[in-house]
PDB file of C-alpha atoms and ligand atoms in Angstrom:
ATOM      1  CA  UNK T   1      15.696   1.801 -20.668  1.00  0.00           C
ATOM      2  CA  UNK T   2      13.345  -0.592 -19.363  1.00  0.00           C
ATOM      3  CA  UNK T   3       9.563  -1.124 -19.200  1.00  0.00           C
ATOM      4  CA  UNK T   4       7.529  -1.366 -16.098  1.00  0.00           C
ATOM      5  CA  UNK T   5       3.881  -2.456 -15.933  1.00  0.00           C
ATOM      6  CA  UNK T   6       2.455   0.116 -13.800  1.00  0.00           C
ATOM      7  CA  UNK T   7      -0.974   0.385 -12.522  1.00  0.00           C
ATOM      8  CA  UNK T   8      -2.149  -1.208 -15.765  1.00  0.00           C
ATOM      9  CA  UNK T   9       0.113   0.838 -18.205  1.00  0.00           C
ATOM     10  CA  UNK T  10       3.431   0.466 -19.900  1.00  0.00           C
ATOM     11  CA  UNK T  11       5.604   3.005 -18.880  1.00  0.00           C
ATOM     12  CA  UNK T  12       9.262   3.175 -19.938  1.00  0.00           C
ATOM     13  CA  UNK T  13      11.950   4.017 -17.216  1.00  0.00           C
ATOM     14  CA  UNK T  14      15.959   4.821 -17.775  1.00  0.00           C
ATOM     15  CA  UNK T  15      16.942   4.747 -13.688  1.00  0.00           C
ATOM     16  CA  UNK T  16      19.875   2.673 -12.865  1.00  0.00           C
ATOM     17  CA  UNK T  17      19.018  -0.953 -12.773  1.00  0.00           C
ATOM     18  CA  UNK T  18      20.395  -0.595  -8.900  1.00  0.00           C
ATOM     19  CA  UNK T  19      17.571   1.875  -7.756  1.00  0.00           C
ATOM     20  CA  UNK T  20      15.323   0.690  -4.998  1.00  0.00           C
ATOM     21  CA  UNK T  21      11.588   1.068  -6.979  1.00  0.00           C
ATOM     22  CA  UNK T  22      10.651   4.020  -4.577  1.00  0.00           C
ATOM     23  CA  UNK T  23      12.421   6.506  -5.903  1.00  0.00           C
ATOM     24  CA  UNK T  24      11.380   5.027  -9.747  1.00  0.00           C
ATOM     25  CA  UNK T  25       8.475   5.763  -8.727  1.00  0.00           C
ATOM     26  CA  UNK T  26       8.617   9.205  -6.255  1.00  0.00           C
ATOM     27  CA  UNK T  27      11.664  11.077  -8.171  1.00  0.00           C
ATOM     28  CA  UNK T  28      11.499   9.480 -11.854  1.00  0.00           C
ATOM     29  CA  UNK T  29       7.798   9.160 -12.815  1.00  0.00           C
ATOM     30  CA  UNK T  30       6.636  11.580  -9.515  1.00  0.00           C
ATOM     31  CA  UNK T  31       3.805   9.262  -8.445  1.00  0.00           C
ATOM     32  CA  UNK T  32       4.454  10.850  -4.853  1.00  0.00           C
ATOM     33  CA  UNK T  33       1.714   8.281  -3.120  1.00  0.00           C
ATOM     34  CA  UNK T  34       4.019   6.150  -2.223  1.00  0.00           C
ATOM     35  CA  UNK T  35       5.944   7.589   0.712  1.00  0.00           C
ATOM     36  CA  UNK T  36       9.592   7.535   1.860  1.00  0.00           C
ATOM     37  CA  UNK T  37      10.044   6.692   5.328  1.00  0.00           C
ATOM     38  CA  UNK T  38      12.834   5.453   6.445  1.00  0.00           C
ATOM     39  CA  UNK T  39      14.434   3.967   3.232  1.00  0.00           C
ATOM     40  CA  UNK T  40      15.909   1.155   4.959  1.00  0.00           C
ATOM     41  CA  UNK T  41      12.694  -1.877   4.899  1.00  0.00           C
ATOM     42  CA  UNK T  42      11.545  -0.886   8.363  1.00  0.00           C
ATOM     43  CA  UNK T  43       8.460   1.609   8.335  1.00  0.00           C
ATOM     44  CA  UNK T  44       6.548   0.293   5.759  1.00  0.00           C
ATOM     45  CA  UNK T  45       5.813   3.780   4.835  1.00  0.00           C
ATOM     46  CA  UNK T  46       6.838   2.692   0.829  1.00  0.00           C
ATOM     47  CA  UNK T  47       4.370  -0.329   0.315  1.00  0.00           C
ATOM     48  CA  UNK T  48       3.118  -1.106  -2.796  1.00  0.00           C
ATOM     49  CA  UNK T  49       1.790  -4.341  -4.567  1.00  0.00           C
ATOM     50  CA  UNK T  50       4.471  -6.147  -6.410  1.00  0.00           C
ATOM     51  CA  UNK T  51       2.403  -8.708  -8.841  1.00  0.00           C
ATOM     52  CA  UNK T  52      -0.164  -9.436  -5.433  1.00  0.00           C
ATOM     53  CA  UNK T  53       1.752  -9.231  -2.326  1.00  0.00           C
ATOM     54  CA  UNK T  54       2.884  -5.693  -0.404  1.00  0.00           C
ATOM     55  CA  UNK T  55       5.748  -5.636  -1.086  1.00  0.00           C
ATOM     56  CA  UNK T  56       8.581  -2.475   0.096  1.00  0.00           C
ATOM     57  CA  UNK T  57       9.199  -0.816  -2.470  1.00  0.00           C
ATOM     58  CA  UNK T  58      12.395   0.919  -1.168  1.00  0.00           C
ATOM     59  CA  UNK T  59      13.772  -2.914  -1.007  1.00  0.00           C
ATOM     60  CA  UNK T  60      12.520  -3.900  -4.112  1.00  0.00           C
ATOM     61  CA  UNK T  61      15.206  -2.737  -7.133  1.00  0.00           C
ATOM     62  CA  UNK T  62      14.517  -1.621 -10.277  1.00  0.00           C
ATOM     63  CA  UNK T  63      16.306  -4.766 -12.259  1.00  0.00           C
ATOM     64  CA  UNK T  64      14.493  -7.771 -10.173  1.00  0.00           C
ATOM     65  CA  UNK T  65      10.663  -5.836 -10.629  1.00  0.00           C
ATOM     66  CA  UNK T  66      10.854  -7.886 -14.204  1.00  0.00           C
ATOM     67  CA  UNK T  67       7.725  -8.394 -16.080  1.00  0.00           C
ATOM     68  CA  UNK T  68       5.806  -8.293 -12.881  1.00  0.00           C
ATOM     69  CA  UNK T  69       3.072  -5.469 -12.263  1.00  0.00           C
ATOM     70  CA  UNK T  70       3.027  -3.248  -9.872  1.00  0.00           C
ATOM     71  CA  UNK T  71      -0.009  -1.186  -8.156  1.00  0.00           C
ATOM     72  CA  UNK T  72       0.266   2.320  -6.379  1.00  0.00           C
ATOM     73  CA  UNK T  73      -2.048   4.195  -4.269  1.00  0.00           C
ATOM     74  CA  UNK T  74      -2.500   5.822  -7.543  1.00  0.00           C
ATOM     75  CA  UNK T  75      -4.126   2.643  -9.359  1.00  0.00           C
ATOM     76  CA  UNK T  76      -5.531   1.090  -6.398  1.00  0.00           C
ATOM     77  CA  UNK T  77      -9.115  -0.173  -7.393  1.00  0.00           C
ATOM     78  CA  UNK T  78     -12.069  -2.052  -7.138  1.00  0.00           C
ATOM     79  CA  UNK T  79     -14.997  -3.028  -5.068  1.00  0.00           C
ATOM     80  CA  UNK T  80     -13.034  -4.052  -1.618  1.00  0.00           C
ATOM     81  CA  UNK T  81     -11.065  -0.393  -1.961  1.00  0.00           C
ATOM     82  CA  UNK T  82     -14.051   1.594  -2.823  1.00  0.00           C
ATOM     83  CA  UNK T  83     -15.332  -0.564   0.892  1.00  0.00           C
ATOM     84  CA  UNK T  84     -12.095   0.223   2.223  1.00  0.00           C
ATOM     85  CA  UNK T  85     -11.838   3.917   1.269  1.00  0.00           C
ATOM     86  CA  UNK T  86     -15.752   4.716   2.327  1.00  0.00           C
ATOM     87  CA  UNK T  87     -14.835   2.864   5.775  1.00  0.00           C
ATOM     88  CA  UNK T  88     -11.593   5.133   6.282  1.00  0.00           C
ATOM     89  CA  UNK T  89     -13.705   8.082   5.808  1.00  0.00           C
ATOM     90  CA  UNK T  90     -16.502   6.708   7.785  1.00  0.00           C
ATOM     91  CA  UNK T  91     -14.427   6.306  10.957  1.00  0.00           C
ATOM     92  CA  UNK T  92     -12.572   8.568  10.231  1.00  0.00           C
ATOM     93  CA  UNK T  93      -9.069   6.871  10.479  1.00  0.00           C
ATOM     94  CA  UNK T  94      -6.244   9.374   9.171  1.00  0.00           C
ATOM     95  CA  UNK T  95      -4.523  11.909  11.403  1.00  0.00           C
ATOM     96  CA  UNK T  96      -1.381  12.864   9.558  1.00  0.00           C
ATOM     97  CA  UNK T  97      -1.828  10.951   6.762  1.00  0.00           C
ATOM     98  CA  UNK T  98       1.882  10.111   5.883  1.00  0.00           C
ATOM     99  CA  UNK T  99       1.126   6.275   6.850  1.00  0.00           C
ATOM    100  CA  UNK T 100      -1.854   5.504   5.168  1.00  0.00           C
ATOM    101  CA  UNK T 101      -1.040   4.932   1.252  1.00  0.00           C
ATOM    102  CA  UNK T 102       0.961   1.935   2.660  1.00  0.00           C
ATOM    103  CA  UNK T 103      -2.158   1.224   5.428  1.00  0.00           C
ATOM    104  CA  UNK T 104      -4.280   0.794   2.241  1.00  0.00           C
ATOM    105  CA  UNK T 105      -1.948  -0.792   0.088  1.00  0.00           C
ATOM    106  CA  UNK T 106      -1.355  -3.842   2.673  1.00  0.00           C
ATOM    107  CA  UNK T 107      -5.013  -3.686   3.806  1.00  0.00           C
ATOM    108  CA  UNK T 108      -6.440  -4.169  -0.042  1.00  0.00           C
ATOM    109  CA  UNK T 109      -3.825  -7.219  -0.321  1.00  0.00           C
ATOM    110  CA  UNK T 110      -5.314  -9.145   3.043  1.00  0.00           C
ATOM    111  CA  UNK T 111      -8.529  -8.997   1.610  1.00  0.00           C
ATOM    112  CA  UNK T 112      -7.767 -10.227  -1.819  1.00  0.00           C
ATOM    113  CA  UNK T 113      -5.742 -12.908  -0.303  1.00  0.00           C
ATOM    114  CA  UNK T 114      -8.115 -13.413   2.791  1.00  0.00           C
ATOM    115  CA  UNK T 115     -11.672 -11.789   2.117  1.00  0.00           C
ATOM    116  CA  UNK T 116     -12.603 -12.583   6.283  1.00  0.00           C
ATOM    117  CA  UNK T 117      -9.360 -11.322   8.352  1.00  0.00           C
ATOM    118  CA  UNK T 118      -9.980 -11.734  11.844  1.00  0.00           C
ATOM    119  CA  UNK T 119      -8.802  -8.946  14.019  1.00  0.00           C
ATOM    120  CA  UNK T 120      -5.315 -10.814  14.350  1.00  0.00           C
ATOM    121  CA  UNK T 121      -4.801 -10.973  10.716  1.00  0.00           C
ATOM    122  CA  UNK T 122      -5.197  -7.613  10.517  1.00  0.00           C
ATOM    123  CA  UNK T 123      -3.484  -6.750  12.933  1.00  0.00           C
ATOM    124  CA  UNK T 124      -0.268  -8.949  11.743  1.00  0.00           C
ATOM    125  CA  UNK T 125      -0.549  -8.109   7.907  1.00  0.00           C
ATOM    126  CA  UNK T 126      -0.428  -4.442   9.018  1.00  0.00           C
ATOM    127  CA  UNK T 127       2.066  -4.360  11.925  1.00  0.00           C
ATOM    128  CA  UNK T 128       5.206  -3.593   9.981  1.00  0.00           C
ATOM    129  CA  UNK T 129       3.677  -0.249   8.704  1.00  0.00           C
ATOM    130  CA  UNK T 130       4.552   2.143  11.420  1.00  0.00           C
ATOM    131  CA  UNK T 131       2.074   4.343  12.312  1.00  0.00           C
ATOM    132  CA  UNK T 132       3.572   6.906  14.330  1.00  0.00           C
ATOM    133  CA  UNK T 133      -0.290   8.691  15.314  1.00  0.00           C
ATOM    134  CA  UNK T 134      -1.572   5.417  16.620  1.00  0.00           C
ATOM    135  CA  UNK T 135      -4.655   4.858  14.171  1.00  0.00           C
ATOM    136  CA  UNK T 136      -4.145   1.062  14.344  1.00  0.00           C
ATOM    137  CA  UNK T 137      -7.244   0.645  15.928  1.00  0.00           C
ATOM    138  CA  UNK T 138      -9.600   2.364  13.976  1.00  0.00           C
ATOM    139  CA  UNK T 139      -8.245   0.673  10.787  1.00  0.00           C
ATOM    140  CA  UNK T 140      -8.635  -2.215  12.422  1.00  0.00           C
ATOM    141  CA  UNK T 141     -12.431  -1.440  12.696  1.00  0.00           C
ATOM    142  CA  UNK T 142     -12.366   0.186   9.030  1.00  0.00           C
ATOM    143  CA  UNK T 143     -11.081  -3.502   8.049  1.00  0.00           C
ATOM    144  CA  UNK T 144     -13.688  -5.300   9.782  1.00  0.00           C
ATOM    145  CA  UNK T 145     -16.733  -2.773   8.697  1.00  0.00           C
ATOM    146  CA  UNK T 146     -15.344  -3.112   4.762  1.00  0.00           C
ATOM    147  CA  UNK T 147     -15.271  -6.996   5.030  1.00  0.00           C
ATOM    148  CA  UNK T 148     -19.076  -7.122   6.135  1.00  0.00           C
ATOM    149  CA  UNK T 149     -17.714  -8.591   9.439  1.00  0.00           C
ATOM    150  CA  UNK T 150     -18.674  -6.008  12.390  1.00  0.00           C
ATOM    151  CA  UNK T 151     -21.519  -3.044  11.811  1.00  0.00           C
ATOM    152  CA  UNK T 152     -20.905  -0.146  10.639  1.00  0.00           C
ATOM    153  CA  UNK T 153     -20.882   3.040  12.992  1.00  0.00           C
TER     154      UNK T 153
HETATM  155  S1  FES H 201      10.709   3.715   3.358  1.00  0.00           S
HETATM  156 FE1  FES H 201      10.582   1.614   2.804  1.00  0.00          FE
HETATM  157  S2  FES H 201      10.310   0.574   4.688  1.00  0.00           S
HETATM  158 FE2  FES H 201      10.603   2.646   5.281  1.00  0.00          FE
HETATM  159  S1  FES H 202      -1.745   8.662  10.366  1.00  0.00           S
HETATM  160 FE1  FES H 202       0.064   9.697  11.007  1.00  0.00          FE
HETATM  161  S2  FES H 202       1.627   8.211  10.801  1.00  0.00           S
HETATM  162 FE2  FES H 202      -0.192   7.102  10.451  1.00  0.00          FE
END
């Protein structure tokens, strides 16, 4: 058994040490936000915060996570998500969906980390999540409209 700080709380897990956090979190404790891509570190699809940083959470195992916390879609909060999420719905960036847990996941760490992204931050602290219905641009825009930087539409 071991303890993981999750989204604020102490949960208690008994997976092997060996499994890759994203199915801790998706088949254990079924906090299904977090999707499963391609399982192999390439889509992005599984991002999560790891202590600060995005981190993949199909790369990340269960016995080097540690006493660090980790943050879901599920526990994503505060002011610069509530100005992400009304931007997303303002422009209207989802199609599919399956993407864009991990979109807001590595978008809400830029902005703690860098509260002004230019375009080309954005555009390379989001470029390993795959989106395969093209919405980079218009989270782009929701990016720059949540960080004050362009008006809204
Ligand atoms: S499922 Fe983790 S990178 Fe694709
Ligand atoms: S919205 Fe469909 S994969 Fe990104």
């Amino acid at each position: 058994m071991r303890r993981l700080n999750i989204n604020g709380k102490t949960v208690e897990v008994h997976s092997d040490p060996a499994t890759p956090l994203l199915w801790v979190l998706r088949c254990e404790l079924k906090m299904t936000g977090t999707k499963f891509g391609c399982g192999v570190g390439i889509c992005g699809a599984c991002t999560v915060h790891v202590g600060k940083e995005a981190k993949r959470s199909c790369q990340e195992k269960l016995s080097a996570i540690g006493a660090q916390s980790i943050t879901t879609i599920e526990g994503l909060q505060g002011p610069h998500v509530r100005a992400l999420k009304e931007a997303w719905a303002r422009i209207d960036v989802v199609q599919c969906g399956y993407c864009q847990s991990a979109q807001l996941m590595a978008a809400s760490a830029l902005i703690q980390r860098n509260p002004n992204p230019s375009s080309k931050d954005i555009d390379c602290a989001l470029r390993g999540i795959i989106c395969r219905c093209g919405t980079y641009p218009r989270i782009r825009q929701a990016i720059l409209e949540a960080t004050g930087q362009v008006k809204r539409t």
